Rosetta silent file (secondary structure, phi, psi, omega in degrees, C-alpha in Angstrom):
SEQUENCE: MSGVPSLEEVIGSFLETFPQGASGSEKEIPSLFLEFSELLFENPENTSNQVLISHLGGFELDEFLNFYLEDMFPDDPKIRTKGKDFLKKFRKFLEKKSLLNKEQEIEWKEFYKENEIR
SCORE:     score description
SCORE:     0.000 S_00000001
   1 L     0.000  154.622  135.062   18.314   25.712   22.566 S_00000001
   2 L  -170.447  161.467 -143.061   17.138   28.147   24.029 S_00000001
   3 L   126.477 -177.722  172.276   18.009   29.225   26.912 S_00000001
   4 L   -76.098  -46.415  171.753   21.082   27.765   28.829 S_00000001
   5 L   119.066  148.259  168.559   21.461   24.511   27.656 S_00000001
   6 E   -86.347  164.674  160.868   21.869   21.752   31.163 S_00000001
   7 H   -35.032  -77.285 -157.244   25.130   19.613   31.232 S_00000001
   8 H   -52.178  -48.141  157.453   23.237   16.793   30.743 S_00000001
   9 H   -15.688  -88.348  163.746   22.034   17.707   27.526 S_00000001
  10 H   -34.544  -68.105  172.386   25.236   19.068   26.028 S_00000001
  11 H   -14.003  -88.487  172.873   26.626   15.918   27.362 S_00000001
  12 H   -68.123  -34.080  156.322   24.735   13.700   25.420 S_00000001
  13 H   -41.934  -72.382  151.052   24.787   15.469   21.955 S_00000001
  14 H    10.267  -68.913  169.281   27.950   15.476   22.558 S_00000001
  15 H   -55.425  -50.738  173.990   27.941   11.671   22.417 S_00000001
  16 H   -37.697  -43.164 -178.551   25.615   11.462   19.715 S_00000001
  17 H   -38.413  -45.942 -154.123   28.983   13.180   17.788 S_00000001
  18 L   -40.181  170.865  164.432   30.806    9.897   18.736 S_00000001
  19 L   -77.732  175.802 -169.493   31.591    7.181   15.847 S_00000001
  20 L   -89.499  -37.135 -176.510   29.182    4.169   15.985 S_00000001
  21 L   -71.507    7.576 -158.274   32.445    2.109   16.874 S_00000001
  22 L   -78.272  148.575  177.899   33.692    4.107   19.623 S_00000001
  23 L   -58.870  164.626 -175.916   34.928    2.425   21.928 S_00000001
  24 L   -85.327   -0.039 -166.749   33.010    2.381   25.782 S_00000001
  25 L   -99.841  -58.494  128.326   36.344    4.112   27.846 S_00000001
  26 L    42.474  -97.616  160.137   35.540    6.181   25.090 S_00000001
  27 L  -104.500  -12.287  154.390   32.767    7.414   26.635 S_00000001
  28 H   -78.879    0.719 -165.289   33.165    7.008   29.997 S_00000001
  29 H   -88.208  -68.416  160.052   35.328   10.090   30.234 S_00000001
  30 H   -24.634  -61.911  172.252   31.955   12.414   29.268 S_00000001
  31 H   -33.520  -79.246   45.821   30.186   10.386   31.737 S_00000001
  32 H    86.199  -83.290 -173.676   32.323   10.241   34.190 S_00000001
  33 H   -44.476  -34.295 -118.531   32.799   14.976   33.930 S_00000001
  34 H   -97.123  -61.209  163.965   28.931   15.043   33.796 S_00000001
  35 H   -41.691  -36.813 -170.971   28.937   12.734   37.010 S_00000001
  36 H   -60.121  -67.231  161.240   31.650   14.937   38.282 S_00000001
  37 H   -40.934  -80.017 -177.840   29.418   18.194   38.026 S_00000001
  38 H    -6.896  -64.208 -144.951   26.552   17.160   39.732 S_00000001
  39 H   -95.381  -55.214 -151.344   28.576   15.991   42.808 S_00000001
  40 H   -64.209  -45.109 -168.841   30.663   19.516   42.404 S_00000001
  41 L  -109.891   24.892  141.016   27.074   21.485   42.327 S_00000001
  42 L    17.474  -21.302 -155.615   24.982   19.205   44.322 S_00000001
  43 L   -54.540   92.238 -153.814   22.420   20.998   46.409 S_00000001
  44 L   -37.403  -34.316  166.290   20.816   19.107   48.977 S_00000001
  45 L   -46.626  -34.251  162.444   18.238   22.003   49.318 S_00000001
  46 L  -164.878  121.688  162.569   16.888   21.254   46.340 S_00000001
  47 L    -9.836  -60.788 -154.321   16.644   18.213   44.304 S_00000001
  48 L  -103.579   32.632  155.898   15.503   19.539   40.944 S_00000001
  49 L  -118.233  145.115 -165.018   18.307   21.839   39.865 S_00000001
  50 L   -98.072  151.238  167.291   20.411   21.082   36.860 S_00000001
  51 L   -64.903  125.836 -162.208   24.096   21.772   36.082 S_00000001
  52 E  -109.231  111.256 -173.784   23.871   24.630   33.612 S_00000001
  53 H   -69.968    5.955  173.937   27.204   24.568   31.349 S_00000001
  54 H   -91.853   -2.438  155.261   27.609   27.929   31.691 S_00000001
  55 H  -103.401   63.158 -158.361   28.223   26.958   35.100 S_00000001
  56 L  -127.753  137.867 -173.565   31.529   25.691   34.123 S_00000001
  57 L  -175.729  176.007 -128.115   34.395   27.640   34.144 S_00000001
  58 H   -63.797  -33.273 -156.080   38.514   27.214   34.686 S_00000001
  59 H   -71.127  -47.526 -175.797   38.529   25.876   38.213 S_00000001
  60 H   -90.405  -15.657  164.875   36.413   23.001   37.749 S_00000001
  61 H   -65.296  -14.916  171.811   37.628   21.712   34.396 S_00000001
  62 H   -50.676  -78.335  167.719   41.023   22.434   36.771 S_00000001
  63 H   -48.553  -26.840  173.417   39.531   19.986   39.384 S_00000001
  64 H  -107.226  -17.886 -177.871   37.857   17.178   37.256 S_00000001
  65 H   -79.139  -42.317 -169.136   41.287   17.043   35.085 S_00000001
  66 H  -109.952    8.626  161.670   44.209   16.885   38.004 S_00000001
  67 H  -117.012  -64.071 -179.511   42.199   15.629   40.959 S_00000001
  68 H   -48.182  -53.609 -148.598   38.843   13.664   40.133 S_00000001
  69 H   -66.281  -91.342 -166.849   40.091   11.345   37.070 S_00000001
  70 L   -27.064  -35.218 -170.933   43.233   10.528   39.553 S_00000001
  71 L   -78.876  -12.068 -177.782   41.243   10.248   42.418 S_00000001
  72 L   -94.649  -28.137 -172.632   38.955    8.170   40.600 S_00000001
  73 L  -102.698   16.106 -121.665   42.007    6.203   38.829 S_00000001
  74 L   -87.286  -17.958 -154.616   44.740    6.125   41.018 S_00000001
  75 L   -95.818   38.527 -172.711   45.976    2.373   38.990 S_00000001
  76 L  -150.980   84.640 -151.822   45.410    3.801   34.981 S_00000001
  77 L   -63.180  -31.003 -154.462   48.626    5.731   34.516 S_00000001
  78 L  -120.796   23.675 -162.336   47.356    7.027   31.195 S_00000001
  79 L   -97.332 -131.679 -140.688   43.450    8.500   32.870 S_00000001
  80 L    -4.686   -6.350  178.842   44.673   12.695   32.903 S_00000001
  81 H   -97.837  -35.685 -171.539   45.701   12.143   28.467 S_00000001
  82 H   -65.544  -81.152 -165.541   42.231   10.572   28.674 S_00000001
  83 H   -42.953  -10.917 -173.383   40.603   13.514   30.386 S_00000001
  84 H  -101.853  -11.569  159.821   42.706   16.205   28.256 S_00000001
  85 H   -62.461  -66.417 -171.330   41.773   14.205   25.221 S_00000001
  86 H   -31.507  -80.468 -137.611   37.847   14.522   26.076 S_00000001
  87 H   -88.453   25.729  150.291   38.074   18.070   27.085 S_00000001
  88 H   -68.642  -43.726 -179.346   40.033   19.122   23.978 S_00000001
  89 H   -75.802  -47.354 -157.933   37.101   17.767   21.678 S_00000001
  90 H   -86.233   63.759  108.965   34.146   18.960   23.939 S_00000001
  91 H   -90.057  -43.401 -164.606   35.871   22.284   23.530 S_00000001
  92 H   -48.366  -74.200 -150.855   35.991   21.893   19.822 S_00000001
  93 H   -38.896  -16.153  179.997   32.011   20.375   20.228 S_00000001
  94 H   -83.454  -36.309  175.882   30.944   24.101   22.405 S_00000001
  95 H   -53.908  -53.452  171.058   32.724   26.190   19.949 S_00000001
  96 L   -87.409   29.605  168.292   31.014   24.871   17.056 S_00000001
  97 L  -117.440  -44.909  155.526   27.637   24.836   18.626 S_00000001
  98 L   108.641   25.786  166.285   28.689   28.841   19.903 S_00000001
  99 L   -88.981   34.899  170.964   27.587   27.143   24.487 S_00000001
 100 L  -139.331  104.115 -162.732   30.351   28.936   25.879 S_00000001
 101 L   -30.831 -155.491  144.537   29.764   32.336   26.868 S_00000001
 102 L   -83.046 -145.377 -136.467   32.824   35.209   26.615 S_00000001
 103 L   -20.824  -49.346 -170.261   34.535   34.973   30.058 S_00000001
 104 H   -75.039   -3.031  173.271   34.316   31.247   30.166 S_00000001
 105 H   -46.824  -41.119 -151.326   35.809   31.723   26.401 S_00000001
 106 H   -72.387  -63.206 -165.503   38.854   33.337   28.214 S_00000001
 107 H   -31.113  -27.809 -138.820   38.602   30.644   31.288 S_00000001
 108 H  -112.422  -23.687  175.701   38.666   27.847   29.680 S_00000001
 109 H   -68.002  -63.908 -171.028   41.768   29.248   26.706 S_00000001
 110 H   -74.770   14.556  147.707   44.013   29.983   29.949 S_00000001
 111 H  -104.144   17.229  162.860   43.153   26.447   31.338 S_00000001
 112 H  -110.955  -24.591 -163.837   44.252   24.631   28.248 S_00000001
 113 H   -95.514  -56.385 -169.241   47.284   26.482   27.905 S_00000001
 114 L   -67.449  -23.044  169.167   48.351   26.157   31.115 S_00000001
 115 L   -71.497   -1.490 -178.588   47.361   22.503   31.606 S_00000001
 116 L    51.296   52.067  163.661   49.045   21.926   28.192 S_00000001
 117 L  -119.960  119.886  177.589   45.925   20.746   26.062 S_00000001
 118 L  -117.070    0.000    0.000   45.901   21.663   22.151 S_00000001
């Protein structure tokens, strides 16, 4: 990939790694992460702006895991665990593809430590 890929491209590639019979709920969290990120970085003045993977730091991960998911699914007691599972797999995918810059790696590592994601 040349340049920094969009989050949409990265999520699409990530979803392609799921086994054929993966459950819909397993694929739902990555889609929600994309939706959340698009809402967070929405710019009404420039609708062609794409969210890039480089836009995402520890703050965005924290907002997604600790606020967005719980607000969207208040009746699902396992939503935080599902979010953690997704973020764990997603980080491994990003590291394997070398898609995080050094600053992001540091921020993400700190976020994962603070939220006990192993």
